[in-house]
XYZ file of C-alpha atoms in Angstrom:
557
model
C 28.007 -25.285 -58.482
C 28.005 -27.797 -61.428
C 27.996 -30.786 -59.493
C 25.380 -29.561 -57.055
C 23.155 -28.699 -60.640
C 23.862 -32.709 -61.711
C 22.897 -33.932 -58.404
C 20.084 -31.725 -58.769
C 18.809 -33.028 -62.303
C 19.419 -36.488 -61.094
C 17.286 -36.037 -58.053
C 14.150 -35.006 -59.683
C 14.868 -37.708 -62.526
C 14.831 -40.225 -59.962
C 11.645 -38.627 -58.428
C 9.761 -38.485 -61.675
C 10.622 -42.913 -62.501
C 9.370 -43.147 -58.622
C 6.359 -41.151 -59.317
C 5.611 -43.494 -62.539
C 6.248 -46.246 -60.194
C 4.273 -44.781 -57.262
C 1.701 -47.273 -57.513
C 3.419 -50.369 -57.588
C 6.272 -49.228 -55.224
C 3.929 -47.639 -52.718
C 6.390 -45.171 -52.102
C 4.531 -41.706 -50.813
C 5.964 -38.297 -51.609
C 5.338 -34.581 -49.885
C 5.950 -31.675 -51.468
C 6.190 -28.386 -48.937
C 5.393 -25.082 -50.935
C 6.024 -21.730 -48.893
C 4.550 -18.767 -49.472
C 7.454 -16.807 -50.665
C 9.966 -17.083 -53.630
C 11.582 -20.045 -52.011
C 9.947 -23.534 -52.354
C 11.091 -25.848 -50.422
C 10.904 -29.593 -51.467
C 11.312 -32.557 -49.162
C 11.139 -36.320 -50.419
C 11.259 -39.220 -48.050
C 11.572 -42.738 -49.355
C 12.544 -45.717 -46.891
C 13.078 -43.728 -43.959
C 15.609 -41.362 -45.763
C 15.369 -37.666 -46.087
C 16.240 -35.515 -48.741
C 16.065 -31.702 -49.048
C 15.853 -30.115 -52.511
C 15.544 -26.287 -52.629
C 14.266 -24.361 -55.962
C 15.116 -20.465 -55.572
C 12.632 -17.877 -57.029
C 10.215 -18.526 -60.056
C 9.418 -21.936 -59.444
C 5.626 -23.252 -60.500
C 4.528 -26.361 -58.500
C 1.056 -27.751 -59.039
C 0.177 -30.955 -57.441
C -2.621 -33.192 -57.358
C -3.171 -36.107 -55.230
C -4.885 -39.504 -55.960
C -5.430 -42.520 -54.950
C -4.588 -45.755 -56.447
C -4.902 -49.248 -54.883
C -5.239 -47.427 -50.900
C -1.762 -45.744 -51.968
C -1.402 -42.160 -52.240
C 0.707 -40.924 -55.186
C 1.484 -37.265 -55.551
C 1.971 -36.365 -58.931
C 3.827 -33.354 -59.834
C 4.560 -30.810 -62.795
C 7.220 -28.513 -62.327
C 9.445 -26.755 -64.440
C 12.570 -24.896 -63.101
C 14.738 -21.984 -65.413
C 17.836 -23.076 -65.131
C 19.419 -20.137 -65.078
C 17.849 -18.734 -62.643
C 18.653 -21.614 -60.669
C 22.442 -20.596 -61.466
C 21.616 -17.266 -59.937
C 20.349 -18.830 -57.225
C 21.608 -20.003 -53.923
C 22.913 -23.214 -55.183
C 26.409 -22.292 -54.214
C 26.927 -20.937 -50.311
C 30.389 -18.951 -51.716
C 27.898 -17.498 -54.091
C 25.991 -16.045 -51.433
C 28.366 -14.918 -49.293
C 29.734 -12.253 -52.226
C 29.303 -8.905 -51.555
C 28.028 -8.718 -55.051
C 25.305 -11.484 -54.733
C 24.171 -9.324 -51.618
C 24.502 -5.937 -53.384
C 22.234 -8.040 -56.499
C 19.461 -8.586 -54.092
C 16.510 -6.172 -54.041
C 16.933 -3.916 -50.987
C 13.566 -2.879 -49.423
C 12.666 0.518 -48.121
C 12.015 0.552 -44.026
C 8.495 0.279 -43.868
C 6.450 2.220 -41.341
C 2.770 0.995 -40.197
C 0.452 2.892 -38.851
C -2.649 1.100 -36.760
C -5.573 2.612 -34.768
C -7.165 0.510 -32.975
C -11.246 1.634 -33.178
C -12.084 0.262 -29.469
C -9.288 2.026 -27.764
C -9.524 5.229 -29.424
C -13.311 4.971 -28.473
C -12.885 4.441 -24.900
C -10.266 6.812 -24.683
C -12.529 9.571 -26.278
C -15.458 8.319 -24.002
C -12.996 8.622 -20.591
C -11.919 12.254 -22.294
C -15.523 13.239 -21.848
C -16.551 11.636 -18.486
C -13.534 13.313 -17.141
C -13.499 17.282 -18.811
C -16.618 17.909 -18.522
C -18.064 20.664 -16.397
C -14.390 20.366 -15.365
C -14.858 23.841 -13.137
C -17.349 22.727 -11.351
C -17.963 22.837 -8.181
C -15.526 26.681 -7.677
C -15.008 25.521 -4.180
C -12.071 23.409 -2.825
C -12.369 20.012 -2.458
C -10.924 17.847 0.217
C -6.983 17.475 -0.618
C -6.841 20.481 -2.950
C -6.492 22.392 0.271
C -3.173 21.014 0.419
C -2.072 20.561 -3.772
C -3.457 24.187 -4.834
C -1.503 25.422 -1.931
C 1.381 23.711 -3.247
C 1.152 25.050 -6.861
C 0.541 28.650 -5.444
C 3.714 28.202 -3.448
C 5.640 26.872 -6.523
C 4.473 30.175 -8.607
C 5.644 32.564 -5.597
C 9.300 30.715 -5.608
C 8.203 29.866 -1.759
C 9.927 26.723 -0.374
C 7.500 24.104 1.148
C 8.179 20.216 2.207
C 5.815 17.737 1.882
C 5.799 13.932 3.114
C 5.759 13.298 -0.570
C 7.824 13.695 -3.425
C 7.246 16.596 -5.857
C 6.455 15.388 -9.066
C 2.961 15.538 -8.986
C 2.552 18.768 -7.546
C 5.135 19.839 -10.145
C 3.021 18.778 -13.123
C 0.074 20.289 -11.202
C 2.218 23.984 -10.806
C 3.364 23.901 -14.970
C -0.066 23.967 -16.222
C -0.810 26.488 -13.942
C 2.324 28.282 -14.670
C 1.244 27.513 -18.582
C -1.787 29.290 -17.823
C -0.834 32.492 -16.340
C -1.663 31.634 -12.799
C 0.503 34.117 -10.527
C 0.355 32.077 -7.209
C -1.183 34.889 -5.639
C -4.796 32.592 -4.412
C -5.842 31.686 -0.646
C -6.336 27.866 -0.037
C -7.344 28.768 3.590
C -10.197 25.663 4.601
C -11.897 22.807 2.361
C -15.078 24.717 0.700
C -13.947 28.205 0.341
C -14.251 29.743 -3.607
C -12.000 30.159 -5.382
C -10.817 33.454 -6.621
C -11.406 34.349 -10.240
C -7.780 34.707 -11.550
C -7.220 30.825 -9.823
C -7.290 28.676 -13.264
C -9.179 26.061 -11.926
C -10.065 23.950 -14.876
C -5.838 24.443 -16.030
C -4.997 22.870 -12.494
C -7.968 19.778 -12.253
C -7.123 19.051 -16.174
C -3.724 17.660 -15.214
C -4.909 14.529 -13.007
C -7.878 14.269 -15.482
C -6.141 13.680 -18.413
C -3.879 10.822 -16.368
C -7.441 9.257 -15.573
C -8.408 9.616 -19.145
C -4.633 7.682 -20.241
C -5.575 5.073 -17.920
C -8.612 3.389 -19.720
C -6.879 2.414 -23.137
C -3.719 1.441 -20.928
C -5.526 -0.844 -18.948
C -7.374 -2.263 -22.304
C -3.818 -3.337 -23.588
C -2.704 -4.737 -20.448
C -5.350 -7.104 -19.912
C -4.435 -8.114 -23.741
C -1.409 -8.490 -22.795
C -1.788 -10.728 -19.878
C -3.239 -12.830 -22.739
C -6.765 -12.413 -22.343
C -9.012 -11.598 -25.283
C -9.841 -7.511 -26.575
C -13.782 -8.343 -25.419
C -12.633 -9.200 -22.100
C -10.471 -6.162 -22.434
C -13.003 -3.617 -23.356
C -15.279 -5.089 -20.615
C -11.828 -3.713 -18.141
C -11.634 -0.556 -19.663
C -15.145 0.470 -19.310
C -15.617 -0.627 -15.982
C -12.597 2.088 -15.265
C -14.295 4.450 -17.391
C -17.432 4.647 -15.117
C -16.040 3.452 -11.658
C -17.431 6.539 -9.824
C -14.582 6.637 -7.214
C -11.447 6.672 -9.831
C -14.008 9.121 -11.607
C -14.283 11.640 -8.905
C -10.829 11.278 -7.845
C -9.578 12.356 -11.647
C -11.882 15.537 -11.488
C -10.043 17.307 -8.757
C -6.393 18.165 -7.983
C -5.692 14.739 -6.390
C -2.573 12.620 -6.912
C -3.750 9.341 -6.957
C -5.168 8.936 -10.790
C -1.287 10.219 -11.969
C 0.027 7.344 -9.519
C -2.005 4.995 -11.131
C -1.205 5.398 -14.287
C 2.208 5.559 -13.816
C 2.354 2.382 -12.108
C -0.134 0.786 -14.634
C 1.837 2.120 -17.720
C 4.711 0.502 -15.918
C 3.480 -3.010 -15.611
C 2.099 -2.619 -19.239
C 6.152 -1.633 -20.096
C 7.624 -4.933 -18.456
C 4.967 -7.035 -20.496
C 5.621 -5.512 -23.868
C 9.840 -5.828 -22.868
C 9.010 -9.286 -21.345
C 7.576 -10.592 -25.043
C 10.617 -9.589 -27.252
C 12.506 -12.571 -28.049
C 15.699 -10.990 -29.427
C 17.868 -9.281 -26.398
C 19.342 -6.135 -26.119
C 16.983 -4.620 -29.903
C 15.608 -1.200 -29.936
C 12.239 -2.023 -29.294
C 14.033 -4.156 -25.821
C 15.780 -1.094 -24.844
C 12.684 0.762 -25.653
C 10.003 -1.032 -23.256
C 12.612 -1.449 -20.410
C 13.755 1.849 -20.285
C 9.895 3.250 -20.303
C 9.017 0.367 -17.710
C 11.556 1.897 -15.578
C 10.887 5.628 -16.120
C 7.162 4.914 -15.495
C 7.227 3.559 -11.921
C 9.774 5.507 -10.973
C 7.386 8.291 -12.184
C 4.998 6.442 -9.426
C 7.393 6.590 -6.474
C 7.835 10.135 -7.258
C 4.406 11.128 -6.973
C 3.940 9.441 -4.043
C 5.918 6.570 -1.897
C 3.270 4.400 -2.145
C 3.935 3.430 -6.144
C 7.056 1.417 -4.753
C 4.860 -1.046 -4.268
C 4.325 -1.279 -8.004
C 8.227 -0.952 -8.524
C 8.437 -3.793 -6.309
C 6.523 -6.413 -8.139
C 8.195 -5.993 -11.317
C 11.490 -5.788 -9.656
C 10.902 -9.305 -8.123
C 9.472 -10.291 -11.909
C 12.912 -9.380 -13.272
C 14.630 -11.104 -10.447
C 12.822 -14.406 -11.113
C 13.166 -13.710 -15.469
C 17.598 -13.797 -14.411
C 16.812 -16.831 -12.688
C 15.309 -18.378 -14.845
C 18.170 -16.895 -17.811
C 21.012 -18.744 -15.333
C 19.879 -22.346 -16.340
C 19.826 -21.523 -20.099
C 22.767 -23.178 -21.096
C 22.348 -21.420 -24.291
C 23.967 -17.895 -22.832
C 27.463 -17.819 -21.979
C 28.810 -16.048 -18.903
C 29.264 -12.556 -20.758
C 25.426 -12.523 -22.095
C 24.561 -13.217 -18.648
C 26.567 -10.468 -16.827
C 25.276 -8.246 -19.560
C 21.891 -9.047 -18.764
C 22.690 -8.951 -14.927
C 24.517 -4.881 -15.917
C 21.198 -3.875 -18.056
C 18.752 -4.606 -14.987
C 20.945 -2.901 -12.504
C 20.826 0.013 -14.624
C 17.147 -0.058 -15.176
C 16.250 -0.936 -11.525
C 18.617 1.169 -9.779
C 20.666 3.475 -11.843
C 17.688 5.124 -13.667
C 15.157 5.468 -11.004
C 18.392 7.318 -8.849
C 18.779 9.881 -11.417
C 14.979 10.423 -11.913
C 14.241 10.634 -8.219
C 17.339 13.140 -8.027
C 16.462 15.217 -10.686
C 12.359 16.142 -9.615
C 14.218 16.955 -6.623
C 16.990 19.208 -8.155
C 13.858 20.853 -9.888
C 12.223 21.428 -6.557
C 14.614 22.754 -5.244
C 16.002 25.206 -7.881
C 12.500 26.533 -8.419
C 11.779 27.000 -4.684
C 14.455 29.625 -3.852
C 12.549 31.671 -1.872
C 11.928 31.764 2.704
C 8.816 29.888 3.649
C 6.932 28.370 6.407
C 8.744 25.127 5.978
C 11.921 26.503 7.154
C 12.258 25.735 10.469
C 12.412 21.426 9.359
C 15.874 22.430 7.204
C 19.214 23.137 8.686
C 20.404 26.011 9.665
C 22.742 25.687 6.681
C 19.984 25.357 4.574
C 17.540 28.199 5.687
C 20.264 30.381 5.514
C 20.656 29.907 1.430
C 17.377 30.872 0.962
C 16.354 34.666 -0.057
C 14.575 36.010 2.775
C 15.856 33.090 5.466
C 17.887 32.972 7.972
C 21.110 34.578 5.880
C 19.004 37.773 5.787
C 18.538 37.944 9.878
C 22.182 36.763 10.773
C 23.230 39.781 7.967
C 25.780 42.137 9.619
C 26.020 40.102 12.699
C 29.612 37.625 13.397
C 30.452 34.615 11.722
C 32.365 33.125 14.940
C 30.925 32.344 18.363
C 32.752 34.136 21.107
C 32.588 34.884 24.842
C 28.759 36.881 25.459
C 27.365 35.696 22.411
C 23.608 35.096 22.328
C 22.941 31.692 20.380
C 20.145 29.062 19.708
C 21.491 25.692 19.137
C 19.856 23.386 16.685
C 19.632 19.740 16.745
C 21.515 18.870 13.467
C 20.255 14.928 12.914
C 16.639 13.981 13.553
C 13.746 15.634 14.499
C 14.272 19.649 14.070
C 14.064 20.591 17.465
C 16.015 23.412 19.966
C 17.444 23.841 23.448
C 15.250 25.162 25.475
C 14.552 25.701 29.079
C 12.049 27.115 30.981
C 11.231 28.210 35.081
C 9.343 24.642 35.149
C 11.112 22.081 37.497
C 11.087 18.107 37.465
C 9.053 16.996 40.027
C 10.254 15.672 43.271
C 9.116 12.284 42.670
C 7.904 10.691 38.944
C 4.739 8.191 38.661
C 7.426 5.200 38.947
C 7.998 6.100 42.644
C 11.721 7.732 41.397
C 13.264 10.432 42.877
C 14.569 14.057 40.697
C 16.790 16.378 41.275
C 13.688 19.439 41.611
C 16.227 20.962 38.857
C 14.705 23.586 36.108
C 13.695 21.232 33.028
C 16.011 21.120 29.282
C 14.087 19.962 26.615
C 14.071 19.937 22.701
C 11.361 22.366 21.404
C 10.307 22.035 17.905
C 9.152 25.849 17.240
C 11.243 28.847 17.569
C 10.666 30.847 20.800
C 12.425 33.058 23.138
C 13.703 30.415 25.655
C 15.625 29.235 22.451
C 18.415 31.203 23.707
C 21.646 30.782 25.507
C 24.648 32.657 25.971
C 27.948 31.462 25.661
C 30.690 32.144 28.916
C 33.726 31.534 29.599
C 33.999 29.743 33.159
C 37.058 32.204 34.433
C 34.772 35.843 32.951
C 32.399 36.704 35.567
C 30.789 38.878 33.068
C 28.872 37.795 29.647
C 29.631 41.265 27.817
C 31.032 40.582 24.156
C 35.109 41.740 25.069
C 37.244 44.028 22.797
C 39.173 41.740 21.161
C 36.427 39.145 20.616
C 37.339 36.030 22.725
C 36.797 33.101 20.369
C 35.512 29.817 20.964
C 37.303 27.210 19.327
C 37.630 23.084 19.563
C 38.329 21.729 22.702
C 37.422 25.256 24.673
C 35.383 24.495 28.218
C 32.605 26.618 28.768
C 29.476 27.241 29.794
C 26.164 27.838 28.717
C 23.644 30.337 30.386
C 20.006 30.225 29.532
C 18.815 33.612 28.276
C 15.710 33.998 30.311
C 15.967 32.352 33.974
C 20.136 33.191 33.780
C 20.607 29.827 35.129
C 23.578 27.388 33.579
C 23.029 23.926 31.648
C 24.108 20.739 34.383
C 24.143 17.623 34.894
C 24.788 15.397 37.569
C 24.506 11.657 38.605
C 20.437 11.726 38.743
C 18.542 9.457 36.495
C 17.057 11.195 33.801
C 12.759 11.647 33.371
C 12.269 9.386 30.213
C 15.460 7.217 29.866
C 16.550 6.269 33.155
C 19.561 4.786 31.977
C 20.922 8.313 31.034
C 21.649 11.258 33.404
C 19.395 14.022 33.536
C 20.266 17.245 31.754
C 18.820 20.401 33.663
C 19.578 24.064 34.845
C 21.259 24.568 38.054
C 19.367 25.748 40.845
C 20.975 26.665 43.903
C 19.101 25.139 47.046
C 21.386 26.541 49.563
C 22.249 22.369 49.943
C 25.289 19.742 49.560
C 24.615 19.884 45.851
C 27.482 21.469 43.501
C 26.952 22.466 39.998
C 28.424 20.586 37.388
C 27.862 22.963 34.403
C 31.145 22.860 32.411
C 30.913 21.537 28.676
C 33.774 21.098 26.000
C 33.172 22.100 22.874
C 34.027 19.675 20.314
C 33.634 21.270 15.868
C 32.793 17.432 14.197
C 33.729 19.450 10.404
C 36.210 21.079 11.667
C 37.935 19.669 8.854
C 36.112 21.901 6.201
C 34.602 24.654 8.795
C 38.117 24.954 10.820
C 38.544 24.816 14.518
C 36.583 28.591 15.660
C 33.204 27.335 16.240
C 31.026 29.156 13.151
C 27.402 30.364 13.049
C 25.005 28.053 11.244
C 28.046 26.112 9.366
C 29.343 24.511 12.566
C 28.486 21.115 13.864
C 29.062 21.106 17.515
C 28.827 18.229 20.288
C 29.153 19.182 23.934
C 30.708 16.655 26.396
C 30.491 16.918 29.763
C 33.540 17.282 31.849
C 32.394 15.573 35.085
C 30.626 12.777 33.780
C 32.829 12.482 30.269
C 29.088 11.838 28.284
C 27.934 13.655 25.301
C 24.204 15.929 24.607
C 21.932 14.291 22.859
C 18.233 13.735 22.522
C 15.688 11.235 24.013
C 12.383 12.342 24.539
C 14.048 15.037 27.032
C 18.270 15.501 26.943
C 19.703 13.547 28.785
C 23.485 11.875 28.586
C 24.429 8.420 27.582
């Protein structure tokens, strides 16, 4: 420290003869004052630099003139010299836990900002959007179909929409918050509603997403870099754009998928702006940013479209963060784990748990049944479980079943007194057989009965004859008694496939072919009998050696 303190004192000696000299020499000094306690002082003189540093009370006054078409600075200063020994003359000095313990520590301080044009248009969008909330007490368009839903969710009914549930779920809880029993007919677009429907409770959810939406877009357009005027200009536009007006008055999706995806983008902009990696306020924006559109997707599947822009912006920011030589492999596979988490990991869980939600709240039969599995109907109070009750678990010889199509389309064997026609519009020939299709509703020609090919009865026997995997049998349809064949005839709509039909006997050089193995594909958790509901079942055909399945009619492949 003592020889830094004479090179110091030597320095400005040498800087005060130069500044005598100044005019003859032609020398030119700059002094660099900061704003804070440390003044920094730089002196350059033939190309050479030299840094002198004067910690805390230091008082610098300079005042330039001119001399000859030289500039000389001249220069009072005086420095304490023992505060100078207190300073940070020595670097072992500083690094001493007591020279940091010395230091004055400063509370965290916590700011507070409104910002008077944002609060404005929010209060303006507030009251463009509450007002006369109730009105008109008739249903509008698509709250038909939403108010339906949140009566549903108060009842504990299960429905299925094309949609995911989270806005009808936010819809439901402030009807739920409310007191709203469920109990309300949404039977046709202009009908009243009934007195005990809260109707302003269930239209203030999507208006109060259309009123977030004005001061959200006022900050993203600032952040895009443009300036507040041009801002407010966006955000009242939004304010009185009559169609994102009307549509935030009635219980309608679309002003909660907006904002969602909105609030997103304005997330990845605020994340995309923090300099220092992996702070609080970096976790912070990219965690909302993902929460936010994943929000969107679960409102509707149309806010992936949002997710998918600033998934493709993070793709090109990595890029970009490969060619920094600056971050070493580890920063960059940290990076590359943070975004997988945010783009993938995240959204999963969200998009999991609305649906755990749904489906925990909704534990009740509905009308929607009949698009679930068997499996599925039968868990629900009131479903299937409750009209299989008291009847056997296994499929045996005589028993009276419907058989469900487990993947695709929910759809059932069925058969009918119809035949194919002799001849089809492409000039092919049939087999004038009874017609097999898949019928999407539940009705009577649904059924079949299970036989055994050597039982010339279908009466249930005493012991029950089981049907396990691997059994051959056949399959009678309830109402025309007539077995399930096929035979080497091209089927209606695939032509490449054998048609599937019920035998008819035409007296004529045409044998029936109506023997099936049974195959259990879980047998592995369901066991080899062949089980009600639980059991997934595939039927080959002996003759032919091809499998059931469905085209637009059965057929075999």
């Amino acid at each position: 420290m003592t020889n830094k303190l004479k090179s110091r004192k030597k320095t400005e000696n040498s800087a005060k003869e130069n500044d005598s000299n100044g005019s003859n020499s032609g020398t030119i000094y700059n002094t660099e004052t900061s704003l804070d306690n440390n003044v920094s002082l730089s002196t350059n003189e033939g190309g050479e630099k030299k840094n002198l540093k004067a910690i805390d009370h230091c008082d610098i006054s300079g005042k330039v003139s001119q001399k000859n078409g030289v500039e000389i600075l001249t220069k009072k200063k005086s420095l304490q010299v023992e505060e100078a020994l207190q300073g940070s003359l020595s670097d072992d000095d500083d690094q001493s836990p007591s020279a940091f313990f010395n230091k004055d520590v400063k509370p965290p301080a916590f700011h507070f900002e409104i910002d008077a044009a944002a609060l404005t248009m929010l209060v303006i969008a507030i009251c463009t959007r509450m007002w006369r909330l109730e009105d008109p007490k008739s249903i509008v368009f698509d709250e038909l179909h939403y108010g339906k839903f949140a009566s549903m969710y108060m009842r504990r009914t299960f429905f299925f929409d094309s949609h995911p549930p989270l806005g009808k779920q936010l819809v439901a809880l402030a009807g739920y918050l409310t007191g709203f029993d469920g109990n309300a007919q949404f039977d046709r677009i202009g009908g009243d509603y009934s007195e005990h429907v809260p109707v302003r409770a269930l239209r203030a959810v999507p208006a109060f997403f259309g009123s977030l939406l004005i001061p959200t877009v006022y900050y993203l357009i600032i952040e895009l870099g443009f300036t507040s005027r041009t801002a407010m200009l966006a955000g009242v536009l939004i304010i009185f754009e009559n169609a994102y007006l009307t549509q935030s008055r009635f219980i309608l999706m679309e002003s909660m998928l907006i904002w969602f995806s909105a609030f997103g983008l304005l997330a990845y902009l605020k994340f995309r702006k923090i300099s220092r990696s992996f702070s609080t306020q970096w976790w912070t924006w990219l965690i909302t940013c993902s929460v936010s559109l994943t929000c969107a997707i679960c409102v509707k599947y149309s806010g992936i479209f949002s997710a998918l822009l600033v998934v493709s912006l993070l793709i090109s920011d990595y890029w970009k963060m490969i060619s920094d030589k600056s971050l070493s492999i580890v920063q960059l596979l940290a990076h590359l784990f943070v975004r997988f988490i945010a783009v993938f990991v995240i959204p999963i869980c969200i998009y999991l748990l609305v649906f755990y939600i749904h489906l925990n709240v909704l534990t009740k039969a509905g009308p929607h049944d009949n698009i679930m599995t068997s499996g599925f109907q039968a868990s629900l109070e009131g479903g299937l479980a409750s009209i299989t009750k008291g009847q056997p678990l296994e499929i045996a010889h005589g028993s009276q079943i419907t058989l469900r199509h487990t993947h695709g389309r929910a759809c059932w064997l069925h058969s009918h007194p119809h035949v194919y026609p002799l001849r089809y519009p492409d000039k092919r020939g049939s087999s004038h057989q009874q017609q097999v299709s898949c019928y999407s509703f539940k009705d009577v020609n649904n059924w079949w009965i299970v036989k055994r090919p050597n039982v010339p009865d279908l009466v249930v026997s005493d012991p029950i004859d089981k049907i396990k995997h691997g059994d051959v049998i056949q399959i009678i349809h309830g109402m025309t008694s007539r077995p399930l064949n096929s035979h080497d005839v091209a089927a209606p709509m695939s032509p490449q496939n054998q048609e599937v039909s019920c035998y008819i006997d035409y007296n004529i050089s045409f044998p029936a072919q109506d023997l099936w193995k049974v195959e259990v594909l879980n047998r592995e958790t369901e066991g080899d009998v062949w089980h009600t509901i639980h059991s997934h079942v595939r039927f080959i055909h002996t003759t032919s050696g091809q499998a059931l399945k469905v085209c637009t009619l059965f057929a075999f492949i």
